[in-house]
Coordinates of C-alpha atoms in Angstrom, one line a residue:
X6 CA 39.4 -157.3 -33.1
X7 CA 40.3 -156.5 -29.6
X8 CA 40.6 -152.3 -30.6
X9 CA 36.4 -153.2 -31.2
X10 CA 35.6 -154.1 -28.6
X11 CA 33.9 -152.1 -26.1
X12 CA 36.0 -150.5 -23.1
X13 CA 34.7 -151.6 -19.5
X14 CA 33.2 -148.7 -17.9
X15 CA 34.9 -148.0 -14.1
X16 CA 31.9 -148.8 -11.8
X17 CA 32.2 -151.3 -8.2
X18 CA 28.4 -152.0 -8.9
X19 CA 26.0 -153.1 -11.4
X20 CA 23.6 -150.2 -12.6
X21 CA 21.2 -152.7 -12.7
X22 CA 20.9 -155.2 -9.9
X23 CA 23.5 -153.7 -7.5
X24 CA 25.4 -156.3 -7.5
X25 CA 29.5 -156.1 -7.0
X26 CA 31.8 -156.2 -10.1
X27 CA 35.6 -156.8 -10.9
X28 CA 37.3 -154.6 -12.4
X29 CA 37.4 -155.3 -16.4
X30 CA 34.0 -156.6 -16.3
X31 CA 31.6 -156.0 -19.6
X32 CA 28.7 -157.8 -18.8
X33 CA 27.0 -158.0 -15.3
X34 CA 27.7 -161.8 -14.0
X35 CA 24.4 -161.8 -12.0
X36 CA 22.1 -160.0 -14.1
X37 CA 23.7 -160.1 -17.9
X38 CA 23.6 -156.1 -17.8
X39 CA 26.0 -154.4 -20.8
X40 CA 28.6 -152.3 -18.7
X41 CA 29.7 -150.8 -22.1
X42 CA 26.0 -149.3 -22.6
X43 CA 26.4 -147.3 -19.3
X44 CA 26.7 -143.1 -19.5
X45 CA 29.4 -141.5 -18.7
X46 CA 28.4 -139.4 -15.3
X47 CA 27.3 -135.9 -15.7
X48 CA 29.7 -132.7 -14.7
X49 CA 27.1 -131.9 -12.0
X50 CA 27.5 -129.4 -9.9
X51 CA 25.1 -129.5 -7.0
X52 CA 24.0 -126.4 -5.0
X53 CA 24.2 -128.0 -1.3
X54 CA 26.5 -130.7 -1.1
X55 CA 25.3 -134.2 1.5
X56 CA 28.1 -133.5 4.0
X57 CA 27.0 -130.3 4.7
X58 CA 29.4 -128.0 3.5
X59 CA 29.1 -125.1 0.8
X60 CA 29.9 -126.3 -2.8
X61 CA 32.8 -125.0 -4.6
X62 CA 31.0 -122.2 -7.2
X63 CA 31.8 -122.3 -10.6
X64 CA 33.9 -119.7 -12.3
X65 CA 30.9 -118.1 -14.0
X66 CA 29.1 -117.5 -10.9
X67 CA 32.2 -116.3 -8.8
X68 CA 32.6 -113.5 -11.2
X69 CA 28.8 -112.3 -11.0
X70 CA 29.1 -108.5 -9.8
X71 CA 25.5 -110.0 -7.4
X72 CA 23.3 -106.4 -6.6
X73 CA 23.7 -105.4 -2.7
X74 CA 21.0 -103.5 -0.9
X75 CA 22.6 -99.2 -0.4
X76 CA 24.2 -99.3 3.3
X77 CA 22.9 -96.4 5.4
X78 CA 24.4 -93.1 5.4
X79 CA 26.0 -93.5 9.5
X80 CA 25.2 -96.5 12.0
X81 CA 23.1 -94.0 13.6
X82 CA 20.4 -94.6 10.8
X83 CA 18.3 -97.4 10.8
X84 CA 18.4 -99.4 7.5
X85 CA 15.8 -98.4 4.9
X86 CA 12.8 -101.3 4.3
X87 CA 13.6 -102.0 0.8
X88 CA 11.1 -104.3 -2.1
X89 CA 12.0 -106.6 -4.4
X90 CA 11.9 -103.6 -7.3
X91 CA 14.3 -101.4 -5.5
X92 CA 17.2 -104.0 -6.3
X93 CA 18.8 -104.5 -9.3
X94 CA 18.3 -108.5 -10.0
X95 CA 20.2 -110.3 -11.8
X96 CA 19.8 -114.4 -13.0
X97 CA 22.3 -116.7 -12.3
X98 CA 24.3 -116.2 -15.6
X99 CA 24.7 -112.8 -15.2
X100 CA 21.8 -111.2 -17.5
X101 CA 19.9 -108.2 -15.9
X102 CA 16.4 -109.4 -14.7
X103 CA 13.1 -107.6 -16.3
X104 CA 11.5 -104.9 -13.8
X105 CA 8.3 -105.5 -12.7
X106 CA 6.9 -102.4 -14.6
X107 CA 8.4 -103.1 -17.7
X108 CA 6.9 -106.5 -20.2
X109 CA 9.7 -109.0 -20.4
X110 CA 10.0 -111.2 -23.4
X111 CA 8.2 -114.4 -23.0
X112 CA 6.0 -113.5 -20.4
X113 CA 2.6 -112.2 -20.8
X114 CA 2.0 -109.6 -18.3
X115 CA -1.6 -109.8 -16.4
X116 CA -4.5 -108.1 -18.5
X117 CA -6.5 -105.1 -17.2
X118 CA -9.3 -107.1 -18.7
X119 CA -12.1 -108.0 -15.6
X120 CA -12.3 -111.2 -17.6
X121 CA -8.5 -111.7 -18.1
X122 CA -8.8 -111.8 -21.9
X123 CA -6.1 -110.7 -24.2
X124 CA -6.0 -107.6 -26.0
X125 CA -6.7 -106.8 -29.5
X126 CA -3.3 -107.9 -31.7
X127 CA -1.7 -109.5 -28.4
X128 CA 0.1 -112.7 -29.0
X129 CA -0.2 -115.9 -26.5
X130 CA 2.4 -116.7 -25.1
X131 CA 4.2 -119.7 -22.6
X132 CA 3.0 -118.2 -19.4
X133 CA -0.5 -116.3 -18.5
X134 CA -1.6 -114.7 -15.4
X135 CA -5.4 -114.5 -15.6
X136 CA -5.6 -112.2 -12.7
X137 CA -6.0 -108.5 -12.1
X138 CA -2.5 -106.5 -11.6
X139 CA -1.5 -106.5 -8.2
X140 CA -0.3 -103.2 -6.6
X141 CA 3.3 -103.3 -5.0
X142 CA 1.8 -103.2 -1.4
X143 CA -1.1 -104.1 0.5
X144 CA -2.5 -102.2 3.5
X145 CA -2.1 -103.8 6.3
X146 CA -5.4 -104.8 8.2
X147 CA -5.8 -103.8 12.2
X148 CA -5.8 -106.8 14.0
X149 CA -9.3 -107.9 15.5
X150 CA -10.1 -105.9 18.7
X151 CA -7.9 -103.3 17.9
X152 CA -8.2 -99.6 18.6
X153 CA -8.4 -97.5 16.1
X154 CA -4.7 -95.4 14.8
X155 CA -2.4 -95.3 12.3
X156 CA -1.7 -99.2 11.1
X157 CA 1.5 -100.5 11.9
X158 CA 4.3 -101.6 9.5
X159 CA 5.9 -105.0 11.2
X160 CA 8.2 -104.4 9.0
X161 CA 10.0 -101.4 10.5
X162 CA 7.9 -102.1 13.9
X163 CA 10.1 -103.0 17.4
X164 CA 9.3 -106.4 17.0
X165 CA 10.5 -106.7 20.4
X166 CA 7.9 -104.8 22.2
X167 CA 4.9 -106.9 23.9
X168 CA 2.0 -107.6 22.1
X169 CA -1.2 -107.3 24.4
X170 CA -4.2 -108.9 23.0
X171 CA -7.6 -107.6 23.2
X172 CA -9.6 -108.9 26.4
X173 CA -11.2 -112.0 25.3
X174 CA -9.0 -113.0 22.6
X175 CA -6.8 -116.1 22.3
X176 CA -3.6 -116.2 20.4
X177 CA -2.1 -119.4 19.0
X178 CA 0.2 -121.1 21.2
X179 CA 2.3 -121.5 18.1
X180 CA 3.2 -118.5 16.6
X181 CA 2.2 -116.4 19.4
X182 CA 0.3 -113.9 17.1
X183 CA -2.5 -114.8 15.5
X184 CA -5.5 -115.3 16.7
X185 CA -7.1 -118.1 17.3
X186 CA -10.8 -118.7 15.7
X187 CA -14.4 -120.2 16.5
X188 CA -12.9 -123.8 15.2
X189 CA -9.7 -123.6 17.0
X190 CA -7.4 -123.0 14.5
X191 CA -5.0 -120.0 14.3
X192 CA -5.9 -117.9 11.7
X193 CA -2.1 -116.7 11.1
X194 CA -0.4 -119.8 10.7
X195 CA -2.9 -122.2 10.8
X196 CA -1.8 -124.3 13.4
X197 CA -4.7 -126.3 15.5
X198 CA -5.0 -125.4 19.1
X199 CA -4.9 -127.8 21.5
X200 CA -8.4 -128.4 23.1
X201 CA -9.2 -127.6 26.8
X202 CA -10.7 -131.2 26.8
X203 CA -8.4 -133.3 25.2
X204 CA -6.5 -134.0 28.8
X205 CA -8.5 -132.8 32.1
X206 CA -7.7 -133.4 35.6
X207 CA -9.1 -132.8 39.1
X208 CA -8.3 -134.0 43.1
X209 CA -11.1 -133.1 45.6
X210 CA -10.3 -134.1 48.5
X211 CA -10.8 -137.6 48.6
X212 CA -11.8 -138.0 45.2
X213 CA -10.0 -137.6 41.7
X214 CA -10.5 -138.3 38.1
X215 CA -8.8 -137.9 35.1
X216 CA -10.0 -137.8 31.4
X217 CA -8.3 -138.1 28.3
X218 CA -8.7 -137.8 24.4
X219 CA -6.8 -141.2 23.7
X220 CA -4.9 -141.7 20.6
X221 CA -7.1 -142.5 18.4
X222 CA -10.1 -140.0 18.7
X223 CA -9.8 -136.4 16.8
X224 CA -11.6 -134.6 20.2
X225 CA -12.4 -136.3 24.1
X226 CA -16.1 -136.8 23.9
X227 CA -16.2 -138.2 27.3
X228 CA -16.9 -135.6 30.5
X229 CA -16.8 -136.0 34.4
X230 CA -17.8 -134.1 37.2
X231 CA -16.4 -134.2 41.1
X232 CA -17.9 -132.8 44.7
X233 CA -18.5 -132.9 47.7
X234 CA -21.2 -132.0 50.2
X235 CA -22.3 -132.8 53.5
X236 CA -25.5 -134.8 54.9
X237 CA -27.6 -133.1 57.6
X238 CA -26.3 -135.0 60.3
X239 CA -23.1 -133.3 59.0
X240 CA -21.3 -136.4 57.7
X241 CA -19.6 -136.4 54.1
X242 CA -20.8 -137.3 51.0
X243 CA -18.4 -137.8 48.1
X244 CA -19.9 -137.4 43.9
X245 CA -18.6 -138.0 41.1
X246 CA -20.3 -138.4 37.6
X247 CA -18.8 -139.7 34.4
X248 CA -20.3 -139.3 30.9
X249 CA -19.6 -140.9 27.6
X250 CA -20.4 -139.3 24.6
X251 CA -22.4 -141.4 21.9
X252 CA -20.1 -140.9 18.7
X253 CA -22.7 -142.0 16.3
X254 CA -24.8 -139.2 17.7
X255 CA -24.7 -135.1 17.3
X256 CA -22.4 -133.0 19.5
X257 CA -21.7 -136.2 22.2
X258 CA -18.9 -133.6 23.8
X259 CA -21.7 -131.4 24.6
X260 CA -24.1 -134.2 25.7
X261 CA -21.8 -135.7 27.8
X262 CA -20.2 -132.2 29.7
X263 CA -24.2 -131.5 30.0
X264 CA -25.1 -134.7 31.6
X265 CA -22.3 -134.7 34.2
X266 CA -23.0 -131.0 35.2
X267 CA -26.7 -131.5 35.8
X268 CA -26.3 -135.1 37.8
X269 CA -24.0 -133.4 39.5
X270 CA -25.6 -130.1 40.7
X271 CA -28.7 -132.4 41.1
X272 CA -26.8 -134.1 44.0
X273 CA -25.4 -131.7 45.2
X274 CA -29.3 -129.9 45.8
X275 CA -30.6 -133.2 47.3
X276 CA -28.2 -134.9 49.4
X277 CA -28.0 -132.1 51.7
X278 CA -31.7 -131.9 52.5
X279 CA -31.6 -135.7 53.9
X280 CA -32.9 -136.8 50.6
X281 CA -31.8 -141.2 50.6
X282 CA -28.7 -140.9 48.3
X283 CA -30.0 -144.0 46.3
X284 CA -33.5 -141.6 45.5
X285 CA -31.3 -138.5 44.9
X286 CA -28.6 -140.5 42.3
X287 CA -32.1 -141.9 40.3
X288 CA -33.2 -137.5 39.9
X289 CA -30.0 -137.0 38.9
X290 CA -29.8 -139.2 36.1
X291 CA -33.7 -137.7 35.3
X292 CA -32.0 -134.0 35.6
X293 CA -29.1 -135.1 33.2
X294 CA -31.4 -136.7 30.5
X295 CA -33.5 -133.5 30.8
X296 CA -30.3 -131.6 30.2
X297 CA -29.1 -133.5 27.5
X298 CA -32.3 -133.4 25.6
X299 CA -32.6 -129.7 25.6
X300 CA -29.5 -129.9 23.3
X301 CA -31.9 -131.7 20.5
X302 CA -33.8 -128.2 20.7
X303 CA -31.2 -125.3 21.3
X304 CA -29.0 -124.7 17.7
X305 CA -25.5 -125.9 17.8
X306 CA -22.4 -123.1 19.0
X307 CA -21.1 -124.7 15.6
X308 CA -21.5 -126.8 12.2
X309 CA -21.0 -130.2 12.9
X310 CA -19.3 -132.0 10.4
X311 CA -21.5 -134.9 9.8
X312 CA -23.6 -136.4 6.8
X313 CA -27.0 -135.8 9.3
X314 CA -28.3 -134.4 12.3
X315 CA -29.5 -136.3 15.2
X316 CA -29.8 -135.6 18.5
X317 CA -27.3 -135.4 21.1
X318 CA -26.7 -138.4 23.4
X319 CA -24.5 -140.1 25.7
X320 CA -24.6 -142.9 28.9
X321 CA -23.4 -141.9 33.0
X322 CA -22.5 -143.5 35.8
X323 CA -22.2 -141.9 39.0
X324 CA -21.4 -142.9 42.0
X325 CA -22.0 -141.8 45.7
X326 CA -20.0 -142.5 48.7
X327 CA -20.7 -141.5 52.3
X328 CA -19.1 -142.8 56.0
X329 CA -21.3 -145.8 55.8
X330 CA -23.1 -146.3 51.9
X331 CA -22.1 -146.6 48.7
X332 CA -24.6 -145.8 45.3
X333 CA -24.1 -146.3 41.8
X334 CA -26.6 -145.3 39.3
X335 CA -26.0 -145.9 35.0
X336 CA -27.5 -145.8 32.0
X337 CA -25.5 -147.1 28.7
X338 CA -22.0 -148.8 29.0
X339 CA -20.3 -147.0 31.5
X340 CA -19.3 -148.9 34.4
X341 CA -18.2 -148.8 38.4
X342 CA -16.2 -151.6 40.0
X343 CA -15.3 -152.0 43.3
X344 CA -11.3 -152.5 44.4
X345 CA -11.0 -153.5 47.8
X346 CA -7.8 -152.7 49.9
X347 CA -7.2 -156.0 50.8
X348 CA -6.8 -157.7 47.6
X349 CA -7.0 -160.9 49.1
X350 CA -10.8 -160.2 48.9
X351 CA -12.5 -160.3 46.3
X352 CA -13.3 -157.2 43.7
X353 CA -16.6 -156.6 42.3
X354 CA -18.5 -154.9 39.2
X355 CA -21.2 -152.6 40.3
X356 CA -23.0 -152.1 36.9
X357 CA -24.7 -154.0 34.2
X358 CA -24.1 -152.8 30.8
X359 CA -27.2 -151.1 28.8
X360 CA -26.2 -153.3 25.8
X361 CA -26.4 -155.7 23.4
X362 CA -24.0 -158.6 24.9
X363 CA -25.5 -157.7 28.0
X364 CA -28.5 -158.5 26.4
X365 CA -27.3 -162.0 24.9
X366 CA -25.9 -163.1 28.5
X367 CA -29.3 -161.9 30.0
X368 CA -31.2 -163.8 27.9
X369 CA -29.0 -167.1 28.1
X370 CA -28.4 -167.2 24.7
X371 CA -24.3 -166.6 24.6
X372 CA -21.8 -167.4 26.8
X373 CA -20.5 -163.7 28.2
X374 CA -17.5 -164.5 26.1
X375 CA -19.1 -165.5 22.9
X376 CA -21.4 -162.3 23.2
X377 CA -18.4 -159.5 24.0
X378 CA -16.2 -161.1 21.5
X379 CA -19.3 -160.3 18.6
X380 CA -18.7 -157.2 16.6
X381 CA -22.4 -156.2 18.2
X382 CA -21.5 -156.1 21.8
X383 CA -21.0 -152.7 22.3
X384 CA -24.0 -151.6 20.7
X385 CA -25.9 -149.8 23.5
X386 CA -29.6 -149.7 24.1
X387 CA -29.9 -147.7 26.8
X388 CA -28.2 -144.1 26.4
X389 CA -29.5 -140.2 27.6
X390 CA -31.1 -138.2 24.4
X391 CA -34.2 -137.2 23.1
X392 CA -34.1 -140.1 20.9
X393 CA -33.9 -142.5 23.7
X394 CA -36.4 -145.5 23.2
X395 CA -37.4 -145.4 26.6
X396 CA -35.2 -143.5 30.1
X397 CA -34.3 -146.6 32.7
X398 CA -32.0 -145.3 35.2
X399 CA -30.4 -148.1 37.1
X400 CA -29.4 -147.7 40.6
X401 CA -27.9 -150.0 43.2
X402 CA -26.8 -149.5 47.3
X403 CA -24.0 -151.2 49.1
X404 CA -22.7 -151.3 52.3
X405 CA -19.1 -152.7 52.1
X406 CA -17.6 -153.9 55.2
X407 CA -14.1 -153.0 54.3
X408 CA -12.2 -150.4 53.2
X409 CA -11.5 -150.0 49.3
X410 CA -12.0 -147.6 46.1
X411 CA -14.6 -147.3 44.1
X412 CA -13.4 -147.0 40.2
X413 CA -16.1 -145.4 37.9
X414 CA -15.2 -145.3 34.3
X415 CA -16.1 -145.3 30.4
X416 CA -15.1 -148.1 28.4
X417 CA -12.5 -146.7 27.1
X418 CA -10.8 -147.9 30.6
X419 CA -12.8 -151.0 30.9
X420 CA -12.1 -152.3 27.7
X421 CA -8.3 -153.6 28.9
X422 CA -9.8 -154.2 31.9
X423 CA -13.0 -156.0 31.4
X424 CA -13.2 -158.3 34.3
X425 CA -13.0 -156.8 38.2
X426 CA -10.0 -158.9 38.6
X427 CA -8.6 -157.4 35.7
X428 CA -9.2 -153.7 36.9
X429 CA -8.3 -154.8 40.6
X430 CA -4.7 -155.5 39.3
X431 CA -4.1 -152.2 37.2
X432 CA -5.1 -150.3 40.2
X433 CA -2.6 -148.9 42.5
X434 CA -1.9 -150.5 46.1
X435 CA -2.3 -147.5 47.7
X436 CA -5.6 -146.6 45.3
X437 CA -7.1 -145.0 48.7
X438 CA -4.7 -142.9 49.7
X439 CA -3.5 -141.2 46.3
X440 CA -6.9 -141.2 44.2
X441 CA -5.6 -138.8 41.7
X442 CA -2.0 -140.8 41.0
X443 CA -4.4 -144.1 40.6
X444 CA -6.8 -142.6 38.2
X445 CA -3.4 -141.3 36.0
X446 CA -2.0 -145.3 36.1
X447 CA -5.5 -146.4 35.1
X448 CA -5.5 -144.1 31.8
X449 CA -1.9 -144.6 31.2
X450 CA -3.3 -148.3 31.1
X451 CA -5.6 -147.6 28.4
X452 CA -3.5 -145.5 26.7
X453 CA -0.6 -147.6 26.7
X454 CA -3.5 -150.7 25.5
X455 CA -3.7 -148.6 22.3
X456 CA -6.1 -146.0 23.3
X457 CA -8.3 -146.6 20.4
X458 CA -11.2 -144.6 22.5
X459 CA -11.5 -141.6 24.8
X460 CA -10.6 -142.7 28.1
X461 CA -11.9 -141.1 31.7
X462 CA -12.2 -143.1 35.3
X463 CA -12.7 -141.6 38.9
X464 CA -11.1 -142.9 41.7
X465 CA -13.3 -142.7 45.2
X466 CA -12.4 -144.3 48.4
X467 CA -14.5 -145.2 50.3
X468 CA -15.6 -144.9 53.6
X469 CA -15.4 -141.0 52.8
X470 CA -13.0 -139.4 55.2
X471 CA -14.3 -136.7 57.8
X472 CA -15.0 -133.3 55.9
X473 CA -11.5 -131.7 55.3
X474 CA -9.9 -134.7 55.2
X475 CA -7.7 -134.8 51.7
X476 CA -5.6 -137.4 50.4
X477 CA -2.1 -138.3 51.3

């Protein structure tokens, strides 16, 4: 009989399958689904509504008499600090709440016990708390570096008065409180600091580089190192050293900022004595590995996180440019290329790579396309480290006769710009004249490749310009 059968149920779409209905269906045309077997909707009354707005409260809560902290006794006096147990609670149906000093039924107050057991005759209960009582309040600790006085309550405290750290300390850039600790975190609100590395730059005169963490990488592991310094017939003579970090090795950040400081400091010792640039870049590198293996001895400024210790390593490649020369010295995978300004001239690649592929192509057994495209290519075998099979620094002289930049990177660069033509198009026209806005285009290249490496490149023209001479 009709009166039997089930009534449709009011809905536009199918529980089920989503599908639209008509109005008086029973069954779901696309799926089969019973309409009749659907709930009715629940009287819910949410507490935040989508749109934004407050909810209507129900009558029960409307008529809650809800506890108000005392106002002062005149506007003259500030308002009390008041706890949790100072206010009379009550639950959202209107029943009075327990005080924290009295036992509530239901709930098993925390035992005196060391060992959290119950006492003798207690019965268990839904929830326990296997800890010690805790007082009402804690004492408040005095920050680090702080001298000693009563401690302050930032509760009541002006928190609009300055804060002056202690000399030497570093608060988070975050919260603007807490301190910041040995592993760059802030130990308030836990926030990571951003790393002096991660994004470096520096213009010299007529030289700049720029270094970067990339977007992949959890710190920049790559370093770099700029200068100048003048010959004894007082003509220029433009540095700069770039380091790569050997990830697979212990603390490459510190091998690498070692390395570049040491070549550097090396050549800026030598040059000026009338020392050939060529013999001075081949010390340097001998000065950096010595650096870098005196890492493998001295104990780490922190606990690397790895699953064994090895000793600290990384590649460089330098370049040196004065009025009339141009030197490159390397070890690893780092490379220099040369960009002229005329770029109807051809560009050039200054280095060979310390590495497998290289190897391969070397030896005439792969194409230099079959060897870089093999998951191998990249491994090194020439690198600085106390671990190093045997130190070969590689240096080379030039005497271009044209103007033009000298480009000295880590692959983080050259790998989406392998080939000199490739780099000669990703640098900047006017490469000589802005060094420092060339070698910010070059990482945004490699950053905007995908980044997957730390990226750093120097940007020297060359012939170097008269001392005091600086960039456009």
């Amino acid at each position: 009989m009709m009166s039997q059968m089930p009534q449709p149920t009011a809905l536009s779409r199918c529980p089920s399958c989503e599908e639209p209905l008509e109005a008086g269906d029973r069954f779901c045309g696309a799926c089969g689904y019973d309409l009749s077997a659907v709930p009715a909707p629940p009287q819910d009354h949410p507490t935040i509504t989508m749109n934004g707005s407050s909810p209507r409260p129900s009558e029960a809560a409307a008529s809650l008499d809800w506890p108000l902290a005392p106002e002062p006794a005149s506007s003259d006096t500030p308002a009390p600090v008041h706890r949790a147990a100072d206010i009379r609670g009550l639950d959202s149906g209107g029943s009075e709440l327990p005080h924290p000093d009295t036992e509530s039924a239901g709930v098993q107050q925390p035992s005196e016990h060391p060992s959290g057991a119950q006492p003798s005759g207690a019965q268990p209960s839904g929830v326990r708390f296997d800890r010690r009582p805790e007082p009402d309040e804690y004492p408040l600790a005095p920050p680090a570096g702080a001298p000693a006085g009563p401690v302050v309550d930032p509760r009541t405290a002006d928190l609009g008065a300055s804060v002056t750290p202690a000399a030497g300390t570093k608060l988070c850039v975050a919260c603007r409180s807490g301190h910041v600790d040995s592993d760059g975190y802030c130990e308030n609100c836990g926030h990571a600091q951003p790393r002096e590395r991660d994004h470096m730059e520096q213009e010299l005169g007529a030289v700049a580089a720029v270094s970067d963490r990339g977007l992949r990488h959890h710190r920049n592991e790559d370093a770099f190192a700029i200068s100048s310094t003048a010959l004894p017939d007082g003509s220029p003579a433009v540095v700069a050293i770039v380091c790569d970090g050997v990830s697979s090795a212990t603390r490459p950040d510190e091998a690498s900022l070692a390395a570049s400081r040491a070549a550097n400091e090396a050549l800026l010792a030598a040059l000026p004595l009338g020392t050939h640039p060529q013999q001075a870049m081949h010390e340097a590198i001998l000065a950096a590995a010595e650096a870098v293996n005196a890492l493998a001895e001295a104990p780490p400024a922190h606990e690397e996180h790895a699953p064994h210790q090895n000793a600290p390593a990384c590649t460089l490649v330098g370049a040196v440019v004065t009025p009339t020369l141009l030197i490159v010295g390397w070890v690893g995978d780092s490379r220099a290329y040369w960009v002229p300004v005329d770029r109807a001239t051809p560009p050039a690649r200054l280095t060979e790579d310390d590495s497998w592929a290289a190897q391969m192509v070397a030896a005439g057994l792969m194409s230099e396309a079959q060897a870089y495209a093999d998951e191998r290519a990249h491994a090194i075998t020439g690198w600085l480290g106390a671990d190093a099979y045997e130190l070969e620094p590689h240096t080379a002289s030039f005497k271009p006769d044209r103007p033009g930049v000298v480009v000295v990177c880590t692959d983080g660069l050259w790998n989406y710009a392998e080939a000199a033509e490739e780099m000669a198009e990703v640098v900047p026209l006017d490469a000589a004249e802005r060094p420092l806005h060339s070698a910010q285009v070059l990482v945004g290249h490699a950053l905007d490749g995908g980044g997957h490496d730390n990226v750093t490149v120097a940007v020297v023209p060359f012939p170097a310009p008269p001392q005091g001479a600086g960039s456009a």
